[in-house]
Short mmCIF file of C-alpha atoms and ligand atoms in Angstrom, two decimals:
data_model
loop_
_atom_site.label_atom_id
_atom_site.label_comp_id
_atom_site.label_asym_id
_atom_site.label_seq_id
_atom_site.Cartn_x
_atom_site.Cartn_y
_atom_site.Cartn_z
CA UNK A 1 -56.75 70.03 7.06
CA UNK A 2 -53.32 69.75 6.42
CA UNK A 3 -52.45 69.42 10.26
CA UNK A 4 -54.67 66.83 10.85
CA UNK A 5 -53.41 63.22 11.74
CA UNK A 6 -52.89 60.54 9.12
CA UNK A 7 -55.84 59.00 10.53
CA UNK A 8 -58.55 61.77 10.85
CA UNK A 9 -57.77 62.56 7.40
CA UNK A 10 -58.14 59.41 5.98
CA UNK A 11 -61.33 59.08 6.88
CA UNK A 12 -62.34 62.02 6.95
CA UNK A 13 -61.26 63.55 3.10
CA UNK A 14 -63.76 62.44 0.58
CA UNK A 15 -65.66 64.47 -1.97
CA UNK A 16 -68.39 67.11 -1.49
CA UNK A 17 -71.68 65.78 -1.01
CA UNK A 18 -74.32 65.53 -3.92
CA UNK A 19 -77.76 66.91 -3.81
CA UNK A 20 -78.84 64.09 -1.59
CA UNK A 21 -76.48 64.84 1.48
CA UNK A 22 -75.16 60.72 1.91
CA UNK A 23 -72.92 60.37 4.65
CA UNK A 24 -70.50 58.18 2.62
CA UNK A 25 -69.41 59.19 -0.77
CA UNK A 26 -71.67 57.51 -3.29
CA UNK A 27 -69.84 55.49 -6.91
CA UNK A 28 -70.47 57.84 -9.86
CA UNK A 29 -70.57 55.10 -12.57
CA UNK A 30 -71.05 57.77 -15.61
CA UNK A 31 -68.83 58.06 -18.59
CA UNK A 32 -69.47 61.28 -19.65
CA UNK A 33 -71.09 64.61 -17.71
CA UNK A 34 -73.80 67.49 -19.45
CA UNK A 35 -73.26 71.19 -20.00
CA UNK A 36 -75.44 73.83 -19.43
CA UNK A 37 -74.87 75.36 -22.67
CA UNK A 38 -72.42 75.91 -24.99
CA UNK A 39 -70.01 78.43 -23.37
CA UNK A 40 -70.08 76.30 -20.62
CA UNK A 41 -68.78 73.52 -22.85
CA UNK A 42 -66.39 75.79 -24.61
CA UNK A 43 -65.03 76.49 -21.18
CA UNK A 44 -64.92 73.49 -19.68
CA UNK A 45 -63.08 71.87 -22.85
CA UNK A 46 -60.46 74.72 -22.49
CA UNK A 47 -60.38 74.30 -18.96
CA UNK A 48 -61.08 77.72 -17.70
CA UNK A 49 -63.74 75.84 -15.63
CA UNK A 50 -62.18 73.05 -13.44
CA UNK A 51 -64.96 69.96 -14.00
CA UNK A 52 -65.56 66.52 -15.25
CA UNK A 53 -66.05 66.30 -18.90
CA UNK A 54 -65.60 62.61 -19.34
CA UNK A 55 -64.44 59.69 -17.15
CA UNK A 56 -61.49 58.53 -19.18
CA UNK A 57 -60.02 62.25 -18.35
CA UNK A 58 -61.25 63.10 -14.46
CA UNK A 59 -64.41 61.60 -12.55
CA UNK A 60 -65.29 62.36 -8.78
CA UNK A 61 -64.34 58.93 -7.59
CA UNK A 62 -61.14 58.67 -8.93
CA UNK A 63 -59.90 62.37 -8.00
CA UNK A 64 -61.25 61.83 -4.52
CA UNK A 65 -59.04 58.81 -4.62
CA UNK A 66 -56.15 60.72 -6.17
CA UNK A 67 -56.73 63.41 -3.58
CA UNK A 68 -56.71 61.41 -0.63
CA UNK A 69 -53.42 59.54 -1.48
CA UNK A 70 -52.11 63.55 -2.44
CA UNK A 71 -52.90 64.80 1.69
CA UNK A 72 -51.20 61.30 2.92
CA UNK A 73 -47.99 61.79 0.85
CA UNK A 74 -47.62 65.49 1.13
CA UNK A 75 -47.77 65.85 -2.58
CA UNK A 76 -49.51 68.83 -4.67
CA UNK A 77 -51.17 66.92 -7.18
CA UNK A 78 -51.78 63.40 -7.96
CA UNK A 79 -53.85 61.10 -11.09
CA UNK A 80 -55.02 57.54 -10.32
CA UNK A 81 -54.70 54.85 -13.04
CA UNK A 82 -56.34 51.38 -13.81
CA UNK A 83 -53.23 49.91 -12.15
CA UNK A 84 -49.83 50.06 -10.68
CA UNK A 85 -48.26 49.32 -14.02
CA UNK A 86 -50.13 51.40 -15.71
CA UNK A 87 -49.26 54.62 -13.46
CA UNK A 88 -45.22 53.19 -13.79
CA UNK A 89 -45.56 53.15 -17.35
CA UNK A 90 -47.81 56.44 -17.61
CA UNK A 91 -45.54 58.39 -15.56
CA UNK A 92 -42.47 57.85 -17.23
CA UNK A 93 -43.39 57.92 -20.66
CA UNK A 94 -45.25 61.34 -20.33
CA UNK A 95 -41.98 62.93 -19.10
CA UNK A 96 -39.25 61.38 -21.04
CA UNK A 97 -37.98 61.38 -24.43
CA UNK A 98 -36.26 59.65 -26.77
CA UNK A 99 -32.32 59.76 -26.27
CA UNK A 100 -33.28 59.94 -21.91
CA UNK A 101 -31.57 57.74 -19.56
CA UNK A 102 -32.80 55.93 -16.09
CA UNK A 103 -31.02 55.26 -13.33
CA UNK A 104 -32.69 52.44 -10.93
CA UNK A 105 -31.97 49.81 -8.74
CA UNK A 106 -32.10 46.70 -9.94
CA UNK A 107 -34.25 45.20 -7.86
CA UNK A 108 -37.34 46.65 -9.30
CA UNK A 109 -40.79 45.01 -9.75
CA UNK A 110 -40.77 42.29 -12.56
CA UNK A 111 -42.89 44.24 -15.12
CA UNK A 112 -41.24 47.33 -14.58
CA UNK A 113 -37.64 45.71 -15.21
CA UNK A 114 -39.38 44.64 -18.38
CA UNK A 115 -40.40 48.26 -19.07
CA UNK A 116 -37.08 49.20 -18.97
CA UNK A 117 -35.06 46.50 -20.83
CA UNK A 118 -38.05 45.48 -23.39
CA UNK A 119 -39.67 48.64 -24.07
CA UNK A 120 -38.04 51.46 -23.34
CA UNK A 121 -34.89 50.60 -25.96
CA UNK A 122 -37.95 50.57 -28.89
CA UNK A 123 -38.07 54.39 -28.03
CA UNK A 124 -34.35 54.78 -27.14
CA UNK A 125 -34.74 55.29 -23.53
CA UNK A 126 -32.32 53.57 -21.83
CA UNK A 127 -31.11 52.56 -18.58
CA UNK A 128 -28.03 51.50 -16.07
CA UNK A 129 -29.01 49.73 -13.27
CA UNK A 130 -26.99 49.69 -9.86
CA UNK A 131 -27.20 47.09 -6.66
CA UNK A 132 -28.84 47.94 -3.24
CA UNK A 133 -25.45 47.81 -1.80
CA UNK A 134 -23.87 49.93 -3.94
CA UNK A 135 -26.37 52.60 -4.24
CA UNK A 136 -23.35 55.15 -2.41
CA UNK A 137 -21.66 55.38 -6.00
CA UNK A 138 -24.92 56.26 -8.34
CA UNK A 139 -23.45 59.13 -9.42
CA UNK A 140 -20.78 57.24 -11.32
CA UNK A 141 -23.57 56.48 -13.30
CA UNK A 142 -25.25 59.81 -14.32
CA UNK A 143 -24.48 60.44 -18.05
CA UNK A 144 -25.79 64.35 -19.43
CA UNK A 145 -28.91 62.39 -20.95
CA UNK A 146 -29.67 60.84 -17.34
CA UNK A 147 -33.06 62.21 -16.78
CA UNK A 148 -34.41 59.97 -13.52
CA UNK A 149 -33.41 58.35 -10.68
CA UNK A 150 -35.76 55.11 -10.21
CA UNK A 151 -36.28 52.69 -7.19
CA UNK A 152 -38.54 50.96 -4.92
CA UNK A 153 -38.07 50.95 -1.09
CA UNK A 154 -38.37 48.31 0.66
CA UNK A 155 -37.51 46.31 -2.47
CA UNK A 156 -38.96 43.40 -4.08
CA UNK A 157 -38.77 40.50 -3.49
CA UNK A 158 -35.09 41.28 -1.58
CA UNK A 159 -36.68 43.77 1.20
CA UNK A 160 -33.81 45.86 0.82
CA UNK A 161 -33.58 49.26 1.78
CA UNK A 162 -32.44 52.31 -0.26
CA UNK A 163 -31.61 55.25 1.45
CA UNK A 164 -34.21 58.36 0.75
CA UNK A 165 -32.18 61.38 1.51
CA UNK A 166 -29.39 60.20 -0.26
CA UNK A 167 -30.91 59.65 -3.50
CA UNK A 168 -33.20 63.11 -2.63
CA UNK A 169 -29.68 64.98 -2.22
CA UNK A 170 -28.17 63.26 -5.26
CA UNK A 171 -31.33 64.18 -7.35
CA UNK A 172 -30.82 67.78 -6.23
CA UNK A 173 -27.24 68.08 -7.04
CA UNK A 174 -27.41 67.16 -10.47
CA UNK A 175 -31.09 67.98 -11.36
CA UNK A 176 -32.56 64.52 -11.88
CA UNK A 177 -36.12 63.70 -11.52
CA UNK A 178 -36.44 61.32 -8.40
CA UNK A 179 -39.23 58.61 -8.90
CA UNK A 180 -40.19 56.45 -5.85
CA UNK A 181 -42.59 53.49 -6.40
CA UNK A 182 -43.44 53.13 -2.32
CA UNK A 183 -46.10 50.50 -3.05
CA UNK A 184 -44.62 48.31 0.04
CA UNK A 185 -44.37 50.90 2.53
CA UNK A 186 -47.44 52.67 1.51
CA UNK A 187 -48.15 56.39 2.39
CA UNK A 188 -48.47 55.51 6.10
CA UNK A 189 -45.41 54.10 6.95
CA UNK A 190 -43.26 56.32 4.36
CA UNK A 191 -43.23 59.14 2.52
CA UNK A 192 -40.68 60.05 0.11
CA UNK A 193 -41.68 63.87 -0.61
CA UNK A 194 -40.18 64.53 2.57
CA UNK A 195 -36.44 63.02 1.28
CA UNK A 196 -37.14 65.21 -1.90
CA UNK A 197 -39.19 62.36 -4.49
CA UNK A 198 -40.47 64.70 -7.06
CA UNK A 199 -43.04 61.97 -7.73
CA UNK A 200 -44.29 58.85 -5.71
CA UNK A 201 -45.98 56.11 -7.73
CA UNK A 202 -48.05 53.28 -6.00
CA UNK A 203 -49.67 49.89 -7.40
CA UNK A 204 -53.25 50.08 -5.27
CA UNK A 205 -53.42 46.34 -5.63
CA UNK A 206 -51.78 45.81 -2.99
CA UNK A 207 -51.75 47.36 0.85
CA UNK A 208 -54.35 50.36 -0.28
CA UNK A 209 -56.80 47.59 -1.66
CA UNK A 210 -55.56 45.24 1.03
CA UNK A 211 -58.29 42.81 0.53
CA UNK A 212 -56.84 41.16 -3.04
CA UNK A 213 -60.19 42.73 -4.80
CA UNK A 214 -59.40 45.57 -7.22
CA UNK A 215 -56.58 46.29 -9.34
CA UNK A 216 -55.40 50.17 -9.09
CA UNK A 217 -52.23 52.96 -9.18
CA UNK A 218 -51.92 56.38 -8.35
CA UNK A 219 -49.05 59.16 -9.00
CA UNK A 220 -48.51 61.73 -6.91
CA UNK A 221 -46.13 64.53 -6.64
CA UNK A 222 -44.82 68.00 -8.25
CA UNK A 223 -47.99 69.73 -9.98
CA UNK A 224 -46.27 70.49 -12.93
CA UNK A 225 -45.22 66.91 -13.26
CA UNK A 226 -48.88 65.22 -12.38
CA UNK A 227 -50.47 67.94 -15.17
CA UNK A 228 -47.63 66.38 -17.93
CA UNK A 229 -48.71 62.96 -16.75
CA UNK A 230 -52.51 63.92 -17.02
CA UNK A 231 -52.50 65.13 -20.18
CA UNK A 232 -50.48 61.85 -21.27
CA UNK A 233 -53.47 59.57 -19.41
CA UNK A 234 -56.26 62.08 -20.86
CA UNK A 235 -54.62 60.96 -24.43
CA UNK A 236 -53.93 57.22 -23.75
CA UNK A 237 -56.64 56.03 -21.43
CA UNK A 238 -54.88 53.80 -18.41
CA UNK A 239 -57.98 55.15 -16.71
CA UNK A 240 -59.16 53.50 -13.24
CA UNK A 241 -62.52 52.46 -13.31
CA UNK A 242 -64.80 54.49 -10.78
CA UNK A 243 -66.07 51.53 -9.03
CA UNK A 244 -62.30 50.35 -8.42
CA UNK A 245 -61.51 53.38 -7.08
CA UNK A 246 -64.55 53.70 -4.57
CA UNK A 247 -63.55 50.56 -3.24
CA UNK A 248 -59.96 51.76 -2.68
CA UNK A 249 -61.14 54.98 -1.26
CA UNK A 250 -62.76 53.32 1.58
CA UNK A 251 -59.73 50.75 1.92
CA UNK A 252 -57.50 53.89 2.56
CA UNK A 253 -59.99 54.96 5.48
CA UNK A 254 -58.62 51.68 6.92
CA UNK A 255 -54.92 51.70 5.79
CA UNK A 256 -53.51 52.85 9.11
CA UNK A 257 -55.12 50.19 11.30
CA UNK A 258 -54.75 47.20 9.07
CA UNK A 259 -50.98 48.31 8.43
CA UNK A 260 -50.32 48.49 12.10
CA UNK A 261 -51.04 45.01 12.49
CA UNK A 262 -50.08 43.97 9.48
CA UNK A 263 -46.45 45.15 10.64
CA UNK A 264 -47.07 43.77 14.33
CA UNK A 265 -47.36 40.13 12.73
CA UNK A 266 -44.45 40.58 10.28
CA UNK A 267 -42.29 41.69 13.27
CA UNK A 268 -43.33 38.66 15.18
CA UNK A 269 -43.13 36.24 12.09
CA UNK A 270 -39.87 37.69 11.31
CA UNK A 271 -38.54 37.12 14.75
CA UNK A 272 -39.85 33.55 14.99
CA UNK A 273 -37.91 32.65 11.49
CA UNK A 274 -34.36 34.12 12.60
CA UNK A 275 -34.74 31.29 15.36
CA UNK A 276 -35.65 28.83 12.68
CA UNK A 277 -32.77 26.44 11.64
CA UNK A 278 -34.45 26.10 7.74
CA UNK A 279 -35.04 29.59 7.23
CA UNK A 280 -31.14 31.57 6.81
CA UNK A 281 -30.63 35.61 5.76
CA UNK A 282 -34.04 36.16 7.29
CA UNK A 283 -34.73 40.01 5.94
CA UNK A 284 -37.22 42.20 7.74
CA UNK A 285 -36.68 45.95 7.78
CA UNK A 286 -37.37 46.14 11.60
CA UNK A 287 -35.10 43.34 12.72
CA UNK A 288 -31.83 44.73 14.12
CA UNK A 289 -30.15 41.84 12.13
CA UNK A 290 -31.38 43.89 8.88
CA UNK A 291 -28.16 45.49 6.74
CA UNK A 292 -30.00 48.40 6.44
CA UNK A 293 -31.88 48.63 9.91
CA UNK A 294 -30.64 51.80 10.45
CA UNK A 295 -32.10 53.63 6.96
CA UNK A 296 -35.46 51.76 7.54
CA UNK A 297 -35.98 53.48 11.25
CA UNK A 298 -35.07 56.97 9.88
CA UNK A 299 -37.70 56.57 6.93
CA UNK A 300 -39.97 54.06 7.79
CA UNK A 301 -42.96 54.56 10.80
CA UNK A 302 -42.72 50.54 10.81
CA UNK A 303 -41.37 47.81 8.96
CA UNK A 304 -44.20 46.69 6.52
CA UNK A 305 -45.74 43.48 5.83
CA UNK A 306 -42.98 41.97 3.64
CA UNK A 307 -40.85 39.27 4.81
CA UNK A 308 -37.98 37.66 2.83
CA UNK A 309 -35.35 34.26 3.73
CA UNK A 310 -33.58 31.96 2.31
CA UNK A 311 -34.43 28.34 2.51
CA UNK A 312 -31.72 25.82 3.28
CA UNK A 313 -31.64 23.45 -0.37
CA UNK A 314 -31.90 25.99 -2.78
CA UNK A 315 -35.05 25.97 -5.93
CA UNK A 316 -35.81 22.11 -4.88
CA UNK A 317 -36.39 23.16 -0.99
CA UNK A 318 -38.31 26.34 -1.81
CA UNK A 319 -41.00 24.66 -3.99
CA UNK A 320 -41.47 21.88 -1.42
CA UNK A 321 -41.88 24.53 1.07
CA UNK A 322 -44.92 26.23 -0.75
CA UNK A 323 -46.57 22.55 -1.38
CA UNK A 324 -46.40 22.19 2.52
CA UNK A 325 -48.05 24.86 3.02
CA UNK A 326 -51.95 24.42 4.56
CA UNK A 327 -53.30 27.72 5.30
CA UNK A 328 -51.74 30.35 3.85
CA UNK A 329 -52.31 31.59 0.53
CA UNK A 330 -50.35 29.95 -2.62
CA UNK A 331 -50.83 33.29 -5.07
CA UNK A 332 -48.99 36.24 -7.09
CA UNK A 333 -50.65 39.11 -4.89
CA UNK A 334 -48.98 40.78 -1.80
CA UNK A 335 -50.32 43.04 0.71
CA UNK A 336 -53.75 41.24 1.18
CA UNK A 337 -55.69 40.40 4.51
CA UNK A 338 -54.59 36.83 4.06
CA UNK A 339 -50.97 35.43 4.31
CA UNK A 340 -49.28 34.86 1.13
CA UNK A 341 -46.07 32.99 0.24
CA UNK A 342 -44.13 32.75 -2.68
CA UNK A 343 -41.05 31.66 -4.24
CA UNK A 344 -39.92 34.35 -6.64
CA UNK A 345 -37.27 32.26 -8.22
CA UNK A 346 -39.74 29.91 -9.77
CA UNK A 347 -42.36 32.11 -9.98
CA UNK A 348 -42.07 36.08 -10.22
CA UNK A 349 -39.05 36.64 -11.20
CA UNK A 350 -39.10 33.19 -13.39
CA UNK A 351 -38.31 35.11 -16.43
CA UNK A 352 -35.68 36.76 -15.80
CA UNK A 353 -31.55 34.12 -16.63
CA UNK A 354 -30.18 32.69 -13.63
CA UNK A 355 -27.51 35.45 -13.60
CA UNK A 356 -29.74 38.43 -13.53
CA UNK A 357 -31.66 37.08 -10.44
CA UNK A 358 -28.72 36.75 -8.70
CA UNK A 359 -27.63 39.99 -9.40
CA UNK A 360 -31.10 41.50 -8.03
CA UNK A 361 -30.04 38.76 -4.73
CA UNK A 362 -32.65 36.29 -5.84
CA UNK A 363 -31.00 33.55 -4.63
CA UNK A 364 -32.74 29.77 -5.41
CA UNK A 365 -34.02 29.21 -1.87
CA UNK A 366 -35.45 32.95 -1.50
CA UNK A 367 -39.17 32.85 -0.19
CA UNK A 368 -40.97 36.21 0.30
CA UNK A 369 -43.94 36.13 2.43
CA UNK A 370 -46.58 38.80 2.63
CA UNK A 371 -47.76 38.66 6.46
CA UNK A 372 -51.73 39.19 6.44
CA UNK A 373 -54.09 39.87 9.17
CA UNK A 374 -54.86 36.04 10.45
CA UNK A 375 -53.81 35.72 14.39
CA UNK A 376 -50.01 35.95 14.20
CA UNK A 377 -50.19 32.00 15.85
CA UNK A 378 -51.43 30.48 13.21
CA UNK A 379 -49.58 31.68 10.90
CA UNK A 380 -46.55 31.10 12.42
CA UNK A 381 -48.36 27.31 13.05
CA UNK A 382 -48.47 26.75 9.56
CA UNK A 383 -45.34 28.25 8.39
CA UNK A 384 -43.43 26.20 11.32
CA UNK A 385 -45.12 22.82 10.35
CA UNK A 386 -44.12 23.42 6.57
CA UNK A 387 -40.24 24.30 7.44
CA UNK A 388 -39.84 21.93 10.10
CA UNK A 389 -41.39 18.67 8.06
C1 PLP B 1 -47.18 45.08 -7.86
C2 PLP B 1 -46.81 46.04 -8.14
C3 PLP B 1 -46.55 46.73 -9.00
C4 PLP B 1 -47.51 46.81 -10.39
O1 PLP B 1 -48.76 46.81 -9.95
P1 PLP B 1 -50.21 46.64 -10.57
O2 PLP B 1 -51.41 46.88 -9.66
O3 PLP B 1 -49.69 44.85 -10.48
O4 PLP B 1 -49.81 46.34 -12.41
C5 PLP B 1 -45.55 48.04 -9.35
N1 PLP B 1 -44.78 47.68 -8.36
C6 PLP B 1 -44.81 47.15 -7.12
C7 PLP B 1 -43.62 47.37 -6.09
C8 PLP B 1 -45.35 46.24 -6.77
O5 PLP B 1 -45.54 45.42 -6.47
#
């Protein structure tokens, strides 16, 4: 199966058929599974047999979803979670010990930042941040207790690009785990394992679901690491609902076709914004003006669906722009079939101090657009009237 094209695997890889010979994989809403006899039970609990025991551990739908992402990312193994954040938290908590140190890009998802700054210090796990434009100096941050390099690329909400090949080299050279949150790129546009990532994490809530319906997460990568993460999760309970897993598995079937259109629309919207007087510093990975355009071209198949820009006039202009939007959605999600506009400084990153925001490259007029699947002319029309009025 491994030499199949991405699209074919996405559609054709599914769980084993049941005795009912169904064509499309069914939902297995069951909390537990039955055993033939005492010996079957003993062998299953001792893991001599690979089988489902209890849906906090595994379930046919959650396993199918994780396995599909494993194949798409070129990983050895994977485990699915209730949310992207439970994937981030459980993966790090399973692998890190008190005293360990994380090196991370400063531009990371707000709740991951919360984890690093508010909760991990409680367990004596520390971190050092680097700015995306100083990634070449990350080796200076390595300490004897450093265990992990963590990064997102493209970053949220700044849409900066980190060089995965370089991060992979540093991780290998210093024997560190490289963990990449690949949420913005999806397994279709970028495969960090090709560049030496040990683990790849996704919030499946975003482009993998793609229609703003369910929450989910997944971690894939090296089998021995996934085993530790699985055992941690089996005990602590961040299990993905089988129903959500079923939705997400079906969504993966259309990931490539949806992403092709998302990216085509996004490139056109970005090109439009670049010419608008009110929009400055338009950032989209596949625009030639993007500061890391060459790296984006090297490691991504297409530019993704997220664009950032700065509206002239700062925080008030940003809020006014959001108020004037007519068709696009004002909501916190991203990676939806519906185009979404947000003003991160007053919303998702509003809890950061002004200084923290500026350090993370979040200027007062920053607008983030998650370009959807409406006709691109209608998306541009709405943005145009909100910018120009
Ligand atoms: C949304 C998001 C998460 C968290 O995912 P949830 O499913 O909302 O818990 C993590 N990382 C990135 C980059 C995200 O965009």
